[in-house]
PDB file of C-alpha atoms in Angstrom:
ATOM      1  CA  UNK A   1      -0.240  -0.021   0.093  1.00 60.00           C
ATOM      2  CA  UNK A   2       1.164   3.419  -0.873  1.00 61.00           C
ATOM      3  CA  UNK A   3       0.302   6.723   0.833  1.00 62.00           C
ATOM      4  CA  UNK A   4      -0.385   9.387  -1.762  1.00 60.00           C
ATOM      5  CA  UNK A   5      -0.530  12.811  -0.358  1.00 58.00           C
ATOM      6  CA  UNK A   6      -1.888  15.528  -2.640  1.00 59.00           C
ATOM      7  CA  UNK A   7      -0.029  18.752  -2.119  1.00 57.00           C
ATOM      8  CA  UNK A   8      -2.070  20.778  -4.919  1.00 61.00           C
ATOM      9  CA  UNK A   9      -3.717  22.880  -2.283  1.00 63.00           C
ATOM     10  CA  UNK A  10      -0.050  23.832  -0.880  1.00 62.00           C
ATOM     11  CA  UNK A  11       1.471  24.269  -4.386  1.00 67.00           C
ATOM     12  CA  UNK A  12       1.296  27.988  -4.462  1.00 66.00           C
ATOM     13  CA  UNK A  13       2.502  28.627  -1.079  1.00 64.00           C
ATOM     14  CA  UNK A  14       5.473  26.005  -1.650  1.00 65.00           C
ATOM     15  CA  UNK A  15       6.083  28.163  -4.922  1.00 70.00           C
ATOM     16  CA  UNK A  16       6.213  31.284  -2.775  1.00 71.00           C
ATOM     17  CA  UNK A  17       2.840  32.693  -3.571  1.00 70.00           C
ATOM     18  CA  UNK A  18       1.305  33.976  -0.421  1.00 68.00           C
ATOM     19  CA  UNK A  19      -1.941  35.014  -1.982  1.00 72.00           C
ATOM     20  CA  UNK A  20      -4.051  32.456  -0.552  1.00 67.00           C
ATOM     21  CA  UNK A  21      -3.150  33.214   2.856  1.00 67.00           C
ATOM     22  CA  UNK A  22      -2.966  36.926   2.822  1.00 72.00           C
ATOM     23  CA  UNK A  23      -6.241  37.604   4.376  1.00 77.00           C
ATOM     24  CA  UNK A  24      -5.170  35.491   7.298  1.00 75.00           C
ATOM     25  CA  UNK A  25      -1.757  37.102   7.459  1.00 74.00           C
ATOM     26  CA  UNK A  26      -3.157  40.459   7.457  1.00 78.00           C
ATOM     27  CA  UNK A  27      -5.723  39.614  10.233  1.00 81.00           C
ATOM     28  CA  UNK A  28      -2.916  38.527  12.608  1.00 79.00           C
ATOM     29  CA  UNK A  29      -0.644  41.303  11.535  1.00 82.00           C
ATOM     30  CA  UNK A  30      -3.124  43.734  12.570  1.00 84.00           C
ATOM     31  CA  UNK A  31      -3.795  41.964  15.938  1.00 87.00           C
ATOM     32  CA  UNK A  32       0.042  41.645  16.584  1.00 87.00           C
ATOM     33  CA  UNK A  33       0.565  45.505  15.820  1.00 88.00           C
ATOM     34  CA  UNK A  34      -2.386  46.322  18.172  1.00 90.00           C
ATOM     35  CA  UNK A  35      -1.032  44.266  20.792  1.00 91.00           C
ATOM     36  CA  UNK A  36       2.773  45.378  20.241  1.00 91.00           C
ATOM     37  CA  UNK A  37       1.890  48.860  20.290  1.00 93.00           C
ATOM     38  CA  UNK A  38      -0.275  48.725  23.278  1.00 95.00           C
ATOM     39  CA  UNK A  39       2.452  46.831  25.208  1.00 96.00           C
ATOM     40  CA  UNK A  40       4.900  49.753  24.551  1.00 96.00           C
ATOM     41  CA  UNK A  41       2.395  52.426  25.784  1.00 97.00           C
ATOM     42  CA  UNK A  42       1.356  50.283  29.016  1.00 97.00           C
ATOM     43  CA  UNK A  43       4.933  49.311  29.861  1.00 97.00           C
ATOM     44  CA  UNK A  44       7.175  52.184  28.848  1.00 97.00           C
ATOM     45  CA  UNK A  45      10.647  50.739  28.273  1.00 97.00           C
ATOM     46  CA  UNK A  46       9.525  47.141  27.429  1.00 97.00           C
ATOM     47  CA  UNK A  47      11.250  45.576  24.405  1.00 97.00           C
ATOM     48  CA  UNK A  48       8.763  44.086  21.955  1.00 95.00           C
ATOM     49  CA  UNK A  49       9.680  41.730  19.006  1.00 91.00           C
ATOM     50  CA  UNK A  50       7.971  42.451  15.741  1.00 81.00           C
ATOM     51  CA  UNK A  51       7.348  39.159  14.089  1.00 75.00           C
ATOM     52  CA  UNK A  52       7.141  38.672  10.397  1.00 71.00           C
ATOM     53  CA  UNK A  53       5.692  35.437  10.239  1.00 66.00           C
ATOM     54  CA  UNK A  54       4.275  33.975  13.483  1.00 75.00           C
ATOM     55  CA  UNK A  55       1.370  34.797  15.672  1.00 83.00           C
ATOM     56  CA  UNK A  56       3.372  35.372  18.864  1.00 86.00           C
ATOM     57  CA  UNK A  57       5.583  38.216  20.028  1.00 90.00           C
ATOM     58  CA  UNK A  58       8.572  37.899  22.497  1.00 94.00           C
ATOM     59  CA  UNK A  59       8.762  40.579  25.143  1.00 96.00           C
ATOM     60  CA  UNK A  60      11.636  41.463  27.329  1.00 97.00           C
ATOM     61  CA  UNK A  61      11.243  43.103  30.724  1.00 98.00           C
ATOM     62  CA  UNK A  62      14.935  43.629  31.438  1.00 97.00           C
ATOM     63  CA  UNK A  63      14.794  47.321  31.273  1.00 97.00           C
ATOM     64  CA  UNK A  64      11.435  47.589  33.474  1.00 96.00           C
ATOM     65  CA  UNK A  65      11.680  44.759  35.913  1.00 95.00           C
ATOM     66  CA  UNK A  66      13.433  44.731  39.360  1.00 93.00           C
ATOM     67  CA  UNK A  67      17.146  43.193  39.190  1.00 93.00           C
ATOM     68  CA  UNK A  68      16.890  39.405  39.457  1.00 92.00           C
ATOM     69  CA  UNK A  69      13.471  39.073  37.535  1.00 95.00           C
ATOM     70  CA  UNK A  70      12.679  35.543  36.540  1.00 96.00           C
ATOM     71  CA  UNK A  71      10.203  35.114  33.675  1.00 97.00           C
ATOM     72  CA  UNK A  72       9.350  31.441  34.992  1.00 97.00           C
ATOM     73  CA  UNK A  73       8.525  32.761  38.479  1.00 96.00           C
ATOM     74  CA  UNK A  74       6.465  35.490  37.074  1.00 97.00           C
ATOM     75  CA  UNK A  75       4.650  33.008  34.763  1.00 97.00           C
ATOM     76  CA  UNK A  76       4.011  30.667  37.732  1.00 97.00           C
ATOM     77  CA  UNK A  77       2.916  33.946  39.919  1.00 97.00           C
ATOM     78  CA  UNK A  78       0.417  34.674  37.285  1.00 97.00           C
ATOM     79  CA  UNK A  79      -1.079  30.983  37.007  1.00 96.00           C
ATOM     80  CA  UNK A  80      -1.159  30.683  40.806  1.00 95.00           C
ATOM     81  CA  UNK A  81      -2.432  33.976  42.271  1.00 94.00           C
ATOM     82  CA  UNK A  82      -1.991  36.912  39.888  1.00 95.00           C
ATOM     83  CA  UNK A  83      -5.261  38.434  38.782  1.00 95.00           C
ATOM     84  CA  UNK A  84      -6.473  41.869  37.555  1.00 96.00           C
ATOM     85  CA  UNK A  85     -10.104  43.059  37.541  1.00 94.00           C
ATOM     86  CA  UNK A  86     -11.249  44.376  34.270  1.00 90.00           C
ATOM     87  CA  UNK A  87     -14.897  45.016  33.524  1.00 89.00           C
ATOM     88  CA  UNK A  88     -15.882  43.374  36.795  1.00 93.00           C
ATOM     89  CA  UNK A  89     -14.201  40.102  35.860  1.00 95.00           C
ATOM     90  CA  UNK A  90     -10.896  38.836  37.182  1.00 96.00           C
ATOM     91  CA  UNK A  91      -8.125  37.787  34.459  1.00 95.00           C
ATOM     92  CA  UNK A  92      -4.458  36.809  34.334  1.00 96.00           C
ATOM     93  CA  UNK A  93      -2.234  36.377  31.666  1.00 95.00           C
ATOM     94  CA  UNK A  94      -0.508  32.962  30.736  1.00 93.00           C
ATOM     95  CA  UNK A  95       2.729  33.455  28.787  1.00 95.00           C
ATOM     96  CA  UNK A  96       5.683  31.240  27.842  1.00 95.00           C
ATOM     97  CA  UNK A  97       9.169  32.020  29.704  1.00 97.00           C
ATOM     98  CA  UNK A  98      11.881  31.956  27.102  1.00 96.00           C
ATOM     99  CA  UNK A  99      15.023  30.613  29.063  1.00 95.00           C
ATOM    100  CA  UNK A 100      14.421  27.086  27.684  1.00 93.00           C
ATOM    101  CA  UNK A 101      14.781  28.412  24.356  1.00 92.00           C
ATOM    102  CA  UNK A 102      18.343  29.259  24.858  1.00 93.00           C
ATOM    103  CA  UNK A 103      21.486  27.264  25.286  1.00 93.00           C
ATOM    104  CA  UNK A 104      23.950  29.166  27.221  1.00 92.00           C
ATOM    105  CA  UNK A 105      27.404  28.123  28.855  1.00 94.00           C
ATOM    106  CA  UNK A 106      27.444  27.232  32.595  1.00 92.00           C
ATOM    107  CA  UNK A 107      27.670  30.382  34.535  1.00 91.00           C
ATOM    108  CA  UNK A 108      26.652  32.776  31.731  1.00 93.00           C
ATOM    109  CA  UNK A 109      23.200  34.699  32.173  1.00 92.00           C
ATOM    110  CA  UNK A 110      20.514  33.414  30.176  1.00 95.00           C
ATOM    111  CA  UNK A 111      18.840  36.109  28.021  1.00 94.00           C
ATOM    112  CA  UNK A 112      15.588  34.459  28.381  1.00 96.00           C
ATOM    113  CA  UNK A 113      15.251  34.961  31.984  1.00 96.00           C
ATOM    114  CA  UNK A 114      13.514  38.288  31.528  1.00 97.00           C
ATOM    115  CA  UNK A 115      11.909  37.212  28.021  1.00 97.00           C
ATOM    116  CA  UNK A 116       8.294  35.869  27.594  1.00 97.00           C
ATOM    117  CA  UNK A 117       6.399  34.751  24.481  1.00 95.00           C
ATOM    118  CA  UNK A 118       3.012  35.955  24.018  1.00 93.00           C
ATOM    119  CA  UNK A 119       0.781  33.897  21.701  1.00 89.00           C
ATOM    120  CA  UNK A 120      -1.869  36.012  19.882  1.00 84.00           C
ATOM    121  CA  UNK A 121      -4.355  32.999  19.786  1.00 85.00           C
ATOM    122  CA  UNK A 122      -7.164  34.571  21.750  1.00 88.00           C
ATOM    123  CA  UNK A 123     -10.272  36.654  20.464  1.00 90.00           C
ATOM    124  CA  UNK A 124      -9.448  40.311  19.423  1.00 91.00           C
ATOM    125  CA  UNK A 125     -11.139  41.437  22.377  1.00 92.00           C
ATOM    126  CA  UNK A 126      -9.037  39.470  24.780  1.00 92.00           C
ATOM    127  CA  UNK A 127      -5.931  40.418  22.976  1.00 91.00           C
ATOM    128  CA  UNK A 128      -6.655  44.246  23.604  1.00 93.00           C
ATOM    129  CA  UNK A 129      -6.595  43.334  27.307  1.00 94.00           C
ATOM    130  CA  UNK A 130      -3.126  41.897  27.236  1.00 95.00           C
ATOM    131  CA  UNK A 131      -1.117  45.528  27.542  1.00 96.00           C
ATOM    132  CA  UNK A 132      -3.085  46.386  30.726  1.00 96.00           C
ATOM    133  CA  UNK A 133      -3.146  43.014  32.225  1.00 96.00           C
ATOM    134  CA  UNK A 134       0.606  42.585  31.809  1.00 97.00           C
ATOM    135  CA  UNK A 135       1.262  46.207  33.211  1.00 97.00           C
ATOM    136  CA  UNK A 136      -1.035  45.474  36.430  1.00 97.00           C
ATOM    137  CA  UNK A 137       0.437  41.865  36.845  1.00 97.00           C
ATOM    138  CA  UNK A 138       4.201  43.250  36.539  1.00 97.00           C
ATOM    139  CA  UNK A 139       3.393  45.683  39.156  1.00 96.00           C
ATOM    140  CA  UNK A 140       1.654  43.221  41.453  1.00 96.00           C
ATOM    141  CA  UNK A 141       4.577  40.880  40.919  1.00 96.00           C
ATOM    142  CA  UNK A 142       7.192  43.496  41.926  1.00 95.00           C
ATOM    143  CA  UNK A 143       5.267  44.504  45.278  1.00 93.00           C
ATOM    144  CA  UNK A 144       4.247  40.894  46.159  1.00 90.00           C
ATOM    145  CA  UNK A 145       5.090  39.233  49.497  1.00 76.00           C
ATOM    146  CA  UNK A 146       8.182  36.925  48.913  1.00 71.00           C
ATOM    147  CA  UNK A 147       7.308  34.884  51.882  1.00 65.00           C
ATOM    148  CA  UNK A 148       3.836  34.048  50.323  1.00 59.00           C
ATOM    149  CA  UNK A 149       5.650  32.852  47.044  1.00 51.00           C
ATOM    150  CA  UNK A 150       8.261  30.806  49.167  1.00 49.00           C
ATOM    151  CA  UNK A 151       5.312  28.934  50.960  1.00 44.00           C
ATOM    152  CA  UNK A 152       4.002  27.956  47.481  1.00 45.00           C
ATOM    153  CA  UNK A 153       1.198  30.317  47.111  1.00 41.00           C
TER     154      UNK A 153
END
């Protein structure tokens, strides 16, 4: 038995013609632009990547977070207890820490310790909340009780 895969629908893309996916690309470019611009306004000094072919952006808080900031600890804080009230509802933000994306020699500071990846896969209304959520959660995290974090809260 032979498996036959029909690549016909993909032929234009394989040949470099993006016309079939242009509407989707423009949709996500608009969403990413809104999120990236909003992040820069809500968190002055944040570094935000401008992706060309993806539906996520990488942010770096090294210039705005306290020394020793650890993205993994921040992500766990957001998942466990960080929340922001918006429009009468409690929200948090789940992002991916970037440290695991780097291989650095032992003793070298991992640039990913202050970086996080934000995926733009939520609804447009939810994506518009990301800048305010991140700004508020970073503020909460900076002023949290470190003894509560040590207790596993």
